[in-house]
Amino acid sequence: MEFKLKMKESKELIDQRLKTLFNSPDNKYHKSLYDSMKYSLECGGKRLRPILCIESAKLFGDVDEVVMNTALGLEMIHTYSLIHDDLPSMDNDDLRRGKPTNHKVYGEDMAILSGDGLLNSSYELLMKTALVSDRPLQVIEAASHISMRAGVDGMIVGQVADILTDREDDINLETLDYINLNKTGALIEASLVAGALVNGASDNDVEILSQVGFNLGICFQLIDDLLDIEGDESKLGKPIGSDAKNNKKTYPSLIEIEEVKKLAYKLTESSKALLLSLGKDTTFLSDLFDYLLVRES
Ligand code: GRG
């Protein structure tokens, strides 16, 4: 099947499954919380992390409830991070995925709590899945990996480094690599690795996918930085130029744009080569990596 059609089908399946969550509030307070969480969860998005999880899992087994719930959990964590990232105390953004950010609609207090809600619900779903699954240890191993990458030694320390270096003048590429690897790369890595872990991949294959995930994560952030300069606002769903406006240091602010593009291309090619070393049919993932290089949103 054509790559774009397969992507569309995968995204639709994930969208459908996300819509089944948080539908039975107990009272009006619960409903307010669920409404805010659902607003961001169902507010578009490429669903890259769940797609990576599912495609990685497919290399080692079937896509069953365990794989699907792991994928949904990853998207919940990703959505929480976006809600918190947009807050006035962080990036103070008004638009996300083409719509007003969560705090613009529900207020800052509800936005913080909705992010907290999504983060906790993600692990709740993973733990409940482990309890009823035919392979609980594999689910716990995946959940443990996700929590490490999304936590203080991964995405959160990446965000901390990003905030603290904003106050420094002499930021270098090494520091940017640290930020990109943790803030963006860690959850992308966790998506590929978690899919592999729940379907029983070998240690060696998990290690290969981990390297692929970090490469891809850094590349993803480079493209994100380029889109903030050269992107089309209507496709991006948010204004461009915010990095320059906020005097934010990114790869394209430190080296030539053409050099950043070359680096992104090299990272994609090395990710695809690593994928081949798994000795499996990795055509879809490879096509996905090519698409991420030329994505417009
Ligand atoms: C406040 C305790 C606390 C933690 C927050 C905010 C945060 C931790 C981390 C921020 C992580 C972050 C937002 C990284 C940026 C990664 C990135 C490029 C996001 C955009 O991802 P896409 O393009 O978005 O996949 P869509 O909308 O398509 O899902």
Short mmCIF file of C-alpha atoms and ligand atoms in Angstrom, two decimals:
data_model
loop_
_atom_site.label_atom_id
_atom_site.label_comp_id
_atom_site.label_asym_id
_atom_site.label_seq_id
_atom_site.Cartn_x
_atom_site.Cartn_y
_atom_site.Cartn_z
CA MET A 1 0.00 0.00 0.00
CA GLU A 2 1.14 3.53 -0.77
CA PHE A 3 3.01 5.15 2.14
CA LYS A 4 0.72 8.18 2.49
CA LEU A 5 -2.41 6.04 2.58
CA LYS A 6 -0.87 3.77 5.22
CA MET A 7 0.07 6.80 7.34
CA LYS A 8 -3.47 8.17 7.02
CA GLU A 9 -4.99 4.84 8.08
CA SER A 10 -2.64 4.53 11.07
CA LYS A 11 -3.37 8.07 12.19
CA GLU A 12 -7.12 7.52 11.86
CA LEU A 13 -6.95 4.33 13.91
CA ILE A 14 -5.03 6.13 16.68
CA ASP A 15 -7.43 9.10 16.55
CA GLN A 16 -10.40 6.74 16.91
CA ARG A 17 -8.86 4.95 19.88
CA LEU A 18 -7.93 8.22 21.60
CA LYS A 19 -11.57 9.34 21.28
CA THR A 20 -12.68 6.35 23.36
CA LEU A 21 -10.76 7.69 26.38
CA PHE A 22 -12.10 9.97 29.14
CA ASN A 23 -15.78 9.70 28.18
CA SER A 24 -17.45 8.83 31.49
CA PRO A 25 -17.00 11.67 33.97
CA ASP A 26 -18.44 11.15 37.47
CA ASN A 27 -19.53 14.73 38.05
CA LYS A 28 -19.19 18.28 36.71
CA TYR A 29 -15.62 18.70 38.07
CA HIS A 30 -14.52 15.47 36.51
CA LYS A 31 -16.19 16.56 33.26
CA SER A 32 -14.30 19.88 33.24
CA LEU A 33 -11.01 18.00 33.61
CA TYR A 34 -11.89 15.45 30.93
CA ASP A 35 -13.07 18.18 28.53
CA SER A 36 -9.74 19.98 28.81
CA MET A 37 -7.70 16.76 28.46
CA LYS A 38 -9.75 15.64 25.45
CA TYR A 39 -9.44 19.06 23.83
CA SER A 40 -5.67 18.69 23.52
CA LEU A 41 -5.64 14.94 22.94
CA GLU A 42 -8.12 15.19 20.05
CA CYS A 43 -6.78 18.45 18.68
CA GLY A 44 -4.97 17.02 15.64
CA GLY A 45 -1.28 16.16 15.61
CA LYS A 46 0.68 13.77 13.43
CA ARG A 47 0.55 10.90 15.96
CA LEU A 48 4.20 10.22 15.17
CA ARG A 49 5.09 8.60 18.50
CA PRO A 50 2.24 6.04 18.53
CA ILE A 51 2.89 5.27 14.86
CA LEU A 52 6.59 4.65 15.61
CA CYS A 53 5.60 2.38 18.52
CA ILE A 54 3.16 0.36 16.42
CA GLU A 55 5.53 0.04 13.45
CA SER A 56 8.38 -1.03 15.69
CA ALA A 57 6.15 -3.60 17.42
CA LYS A 58 5.10 -4.98 14.01
CA LEU A 59 8.71 -5.98 13.34
CA PHE A 60 8.51 -8.49 16.21
CA GLY A 61 4.85 -9.54 16.45
CA ASP A 62 1.20 -8.57 16.08
CA VAL A 63 -0.48 -5.28 16.87
CA ASP A 64 -2.71 -6.30 19.77
CA GLU A 65 -4.25 -4.41 22.73
CA VAL A 66 -0.89 -4.29 24.51
CA VAL A 67 0.80 -2.58 21.57
CA MET A 68 -2.16 -0.26 21.02
CA ASN A 69 -2.34 0.81 24.68
CA THR A 70 1.41 1.44 24.76
CA ALA A 71 1.03 3.63 21.67
CA LEU A 72 -1.88 5.55 23.26
CA GLY A 73 0.12 6.02 26.46
CA LEU A 74 2.97 7.59 24.48
CA GLU A 75 0.62 10.04 22.77
CA MET A 76 -0.86 11.00 26.17
CA ILE A 77 2.62 11.80 27.49
CA HIS A 78 3.48 13.74 24.33
CA THR A 79 0.24 15.77 24.60
CA TYR A 80 0.91 16.57 28.27
CA SER A 81 4.37 17.83 27.34
CA LEU A 82 2.91 20.09 24.64
CA ILE A 83 0.28 21.54 27.02
CA HIS A 84 2.96 22.33 29.61
CA ASP A 85 5.44 23.55 26.98
CA ASP A 86 2.87 26.11 25.74
CA LEU A 87 2.16 27.56 29.22
CA PRO A 88 2.88 31.24 29.90
CA SER A 89 5.70 30.22 32.27
CA MET A 90 7.32 28.13 29.51
CA ASP A 91 7.04 29.09 25.81
CA ASN A 92 3.86 31.16 26.25
CA ASP A 93 2.32 30.08 22.94
CA ASP A 94 -1.20 30.91 21.79
CA LEU A 95 -1.57 28.35 19.02
CA ARG A 96 -0.88 24.63 18.86
CA ARG A 97 -1.92 22.27 16.08
CA GLY A 98 -3.80 25.18 14.47
CA LYS A 99 -6.01 25.77 17.50
CA PRO A 100 -5.79 27.94 20.63
CA THR A 101 -3.49 26.35 23.20
CA ASN A 102 -5.05 24.57 26.17
CA HIS A 103 -4.46 27.41 28.65
CA LYS A 104 -6.02 29.91 26.22
CA VAL A 105 -9.24 27.90 26.25
CA TYR A 106 -9.39 26.43 29.76
CA GLY A 107 -7.07 28.72 31.76
CA GLU A 108 -3.60 28.12 33.12
CA ASP A 109 -4.75 26.21 36.20
CA MET A 110 -6.75 23.69 34.18
CA ALA A 111 -3.98 23.37 31.59
CA ILE A 112 -1.46 22.39 34.28
CA LEU A 113 -3.90 19.89 35.77
CA SER A 114 -4.87 18.45 32.38
CA GLY A 115 -1.20 17.85 31.61
CA ASP A 116 -0.81 16.17 34.99
CA GLY A 117 -3.94 14.15 34.27
CA LEU A 118 -2.68 12.92 30.90
CA LEU A 119 0.71 11.97 32.31
CA ASN A 120 -0.79 9.95 35.16
CA SER A 121 -3.45 8.39 32.92
CA SER A 122 -0.76 7.20 30.58
CA TYR A 123 0.98 5.14 33.28
CA GLU A 124 -2.38 4.04 34.68
CA LEU A 125 -3.26 2.62 31.27
CA LEU A 126 0.13 0.91 30.93
CA MET A 127 -0.05 -0.65 34.42
CA LYS A 128 -3.64 -1.83 33.94
CA THR A 129 -2.58 -3.29 30.60
CA ALA A 130 0.28 -5.17 32.31
CA LEU A 131 -2.16 -6.61 34.89
CA VAL A 132 -4.42 -8.19 32.27
CA SER A 133 -1.81 -8.94 29.64
CA ASP A 134 -0.37 -12.31 28.61
CA ARG A 135 3.15 -10.79 28.93
CA PRO A 136 3.08 -8.47 31.99
CA LEU A 137 6.86 -8.30 32.42
CA GLN A 138 7.36 -7.05 28.87
CA VAL A 139 4.74 -4.34 29.39
CA ILE A 140 6.36 -3.29 32.68
CA GLU A 141 9.76 -3.17 30.99
CA ALA A 142 8.33 -0.91 28.27
CA ALA A 143 6.56 1.29 30.84
CA SER A 144 9.76 1.55 32.85
CA HIS A 145 11.69 2.60 29.75
CA ILE A 146 9.05 5.18 28.79
CA SER A 147 9.04 6.63 32.32
CA MET A 148 12.83 6.94 32.27
CA ARG A 149 12.89 8.70 28.88
CA ALA A 150 9.93 10.99 29.66
CA GLY A 151 11.21 11.70 33.15
CA VAL A 152 13.92 13.62 34.95
CA ASP A 153 16.75 11.86 33.08
CA GLY A 154 15.15 12.50 29.68
CA MET A 155 12.49 14.87 28.42
CA ILE A 156 12.19 16.90 31.63
CA VAL A 157 15.93 17.56 32.05
CA GLY A 158 15.98 18.47 28.34
CA GLN A 159 13.31 21.07 28.96
CA VAL A 160 15.21 22.33 32.04
CA ALA A 161 18.40 22.69 29.96
CA ASP A 162 16.41 24.50 27.27
CA ILE A 163 15.00 26.98 29.80
CA LEU A 164 18.28 27.58 31.64
CA THR A 165 20.38 28.01 28.48
CA ASP A 166 17.88 30.62 27.24
CA ARG A 167 19.46 32.80 29.88
CA GLU A 168 23.01 32.13 28.61
CA ASP A 169 24.69 33.90 25.69
CA ASP A 170 27.42 31.46 24.69
CA ILE A 171 25.45 28.31 23.95
CA ASN A 172 27.30 25.87 21.67
CA LEU A 173 26.34 22.91 19.48
CA GLU A 174 27.24 20.43 22.22
CA THR A 175 24.70 22.01 24.56
CA LEU A 176 22.11 22.08 21.78
CA ASP A 177 22.73 18.36 21.15
CA TYR A 178 22.12 17.68 24.85
CA ILE A 179 18.85 19.61 24.73
CA ASN A 180 17.63 18.03 21.48
CA LEU A 181 18.61 14.53 22.54
CA ASN A 182 16.69 14.77 25.81
CA LYS A 183 13.83 17.16 25.14
CA THR A 184 12.79 15.71 21.79
CA GLY A 185 14.88 12.60 21.17
CA ALA A 186 14.10 10.75 24.40
CA LEU A 187 10.36 10.26 23.77
CA ILE A 188 10.91 9.41 20.11
CA GLU A 189 13.49 6.81 21.17
CA ALA A 190 11.09 5.48 23.80
CA SER A 191 8.38 5.08 21.15
CA LEU A 192 10.50 2.78 18.97
CA VAL A 193 11.98 0.92 21.94
CA ALA A 194 8.67 0.41 23.80
CA GLY A 195 7.03 -1.10 20.70
CA ALA A 196 9.95 -3.51 20.38
CA LEU A 197 9.98 -4.38 24.10
CA VAL A 198 6.28 -5.25 24.37
CA ASN A 199 6.67 -7.66 21.45
CA GLY A 200 9.74 -9.37 22.87
CA ALA A 201 12.58 -8.02 20.70
CA SER A 202 16.12 -9.19 21.53
CA ASP A 203 18.49 -6.92 23.50
CA ASN A 204 20.52 -6.38 20.35
CA ASP A 205 17.50 -5.29 18.29
CA VAL A 206 16.33 -3.01 21.12
CA GLU A 207 19.78 -1.40 21.18
CA ILE A 208 19.67 -0.80 17.41
CA LEU A 209 16.21 0.77 17.66
CA SER A 210 17.40 2.93 20.54
CA GLN A 211 20.19 4.36 18.37
CA VAL A 212 17.75 4.85 15.50
CA GLY A 213 15.34 6.64 17.86
CA PHE A 214 17.91 9.11 19.17
CA ASN A 215 19.19 9.84 15.62
CA LEU A 216 15.66 10.38 14.44
CA GLY A 217 14.80 12.53 17.45
CA ILE A 218 17.69 14.90 16.84
CA CYS A 219 16.83 15.05 13.13
CA PHE A 220 13.18 15.75 14.02
CA GLN A 221 14.20 18.73 16.16
CA LEU A 222 16.47 20.10 13.39
CA ILE A 223 13.55 20.02 10.95
CA ASP A 224 11.33 21.63 13.59
CA ASP A 225 13.87 24.46 13.91
CA LEU A 226 14.04 24.86 10.11
CA LEU A 227 10.23 24.93 9.84
CA ASP A 228 10.21 27.77 12.36
CA ILE A 229 12.26 29.73 9.81
CA GLU A 230 11.08 28.49 6.42
CA GLY A 231 7.74 26.82 7.17
CA ASP A 232 4.23 27.67 6.02
CA GLU A 233 2.18 28.92 8.99
CA SER A 234 -1.09 27.58 7.59
CA LYS A 235 0.39 24.07 7.37
CA LEU A 236 2.31 24.30 10.64
CA GLY A 237 -0.72 25.46 12.61
CA LYS A 238 1.35 28.05 14.50
CA PRO A 239 3.25 31.24 13.67
CA ILE A 240 6.78 30.91 12.32
CA GLY A 241 9.70 33.01 13.53
CA SER A 242 9.06 32.44 17.22
CA ASP A 243 12.62 31.17 17.87
CA ALA A 244 14.16 34.32 16.37
CA LYS A 245 11.61 36.52 18.17
CA ASN A 246 12.47 34.90 21.50
CA ASN A 247 16.18 35.00 20.66
CA LYS A 248 16.23 31.23 21.06
CA LYS A 249 19.44 29.47 20.08
CA THR A 250 18.87 26.60 17.64
CA TYR A 251 21.07 24.79 15.11
CA PRO A 252 20.04 27.14 12.26
CA SER A 253 20.88 30.13 14.45
CA LEU A 254 24.43 28.80 14.96
CA ILE A 255 25.28 27.24 11.58
CA GLU A 256 24.24 27.79 7.93
CA ILE A 257 20.76 26.55 7.03
CA GLU A 258 22.20 24.40 4.21
CA GLU A 259 24.54 22.75 6.75
CA VAL A 260 21.59 21.96 9.03
CA LYS A 261 19.75 20.38 6.09
CA LYS A 262 22.83 18.28 5.24
CA LEU A 263 23.08 17.13 8.85
CA ALA A 264 19.38 16.17 8.94
CA TYR A 265 19.84 14.21 5.70
CA LYS A 266 22.89 12.39 7.11
CA LEU A 267 21.02 11.49 10.32
CA THR A 268 18.11 10.12 8.27
CA GLU A 269 20.40 8.04 6.07
CA SER A 270 22.27 6.61 9.08
CA SER A 271 18.93 5.79 10.77
CA LYS A 272 17.78 3.94 7.65
CA ALA A 273 21.08 2.03 7.47
CA LEU A 274 20.74 1.02 11.13
CA LEU A 275 17.18 -0.16 10.45
CA LEU A 276 18.45 -2.42 7.66
CA SER A 277 20.82 -4.07 10.12
CA LEU A 278 17.74 -5.50 11.89
CA GLY A 279 17.36 -7.81 8.87
CA LYS A 280 13.58 -7.28 8.72
CA ASP A 281 11.16 -5.58 6.36
CA THR A 282 11.57 -1.99 7.52
CA THR A 283 10.23 -0.36 4.33
CA PHE A 284 7.45 1.59 6.05
CA LEU A 285 9.68 2.95 8.82
CA SER A 286 12.31 3.88 6.25
CA ASP A 287 9.69 5.73 4.15
CA LEU A 288 8.47 7.42 7.34
CA PHE A 289 12.00 8.69 8.07
CA ASP A 290 12.21 10.10 4.51
CA TYR A 291 8.84 11.80 4.98
CA LEU A 292 9.94 13.37 8.30
CA LEU A 293 12.81 15.02 6.44
CA VAL A 294 10.45 16.84 4.06
CA ARG A 295 7.47 17.26 6.39
CA GLU A 296 5.64 20.58 6.36
CA SER A 297 4.01 20.35 9.79
C1 GRG B 1 6.49 21.11 33.24
C2 GRG B 1 7.01 19.11 34.71
C3 GRG B 1 6.98 19.73 33.39
C4 GRG B 1 7.38 19.01 32.35
C5 GRG B 1 7.26 19.50 31.05
C6 GRG B 1 7.26 20.68 28.67
C7 GRG B 1 8.14 19.52 28.89
C8 GRG B 1 8.24 18.88 30.20
C9 GRG B 1 8.83 19.07 27.93
C10 GRG B 1 8.75 19.68 26.59
C11 GRG B 1 9.01 18.69 25.57
C12 GRG B 1 8.71 19.26 24.24
C13 GRG B 1 7.49 20.06 24.01
C14 GRG B 1 9.53 18.99 23.23
C15 GRG B 1 9.33 19.48 21.87
C16 GRG B 1 9.24 18.33 20.97
C17 GRG B 1 8.54 18.67 19.71
C18 GRG B 1 9.34 19.03 18.52
C19 GRG B 1 7.21 18.63 19.66
C20 GRG B 1 6.37 18.72 18.47
O1 GRG B 1 6.04 17.39 18.14
P1 GRG B 1 5.15 17.03 16.86
O2 GRG B 1 5.58 17.85 15.69
O3 GRG B 1 3.72 17.55 17.32
O4 GRG B 1 5.15 15.56 16.69
P2 GRG B 1 2.28 17.06 16.87
O5 GRG B 1 1.41 18.24 17.12
O6 GRG B 1 2.32 16.65 15.42
O7 GRG B 1 1.93 15.90 17.76
#
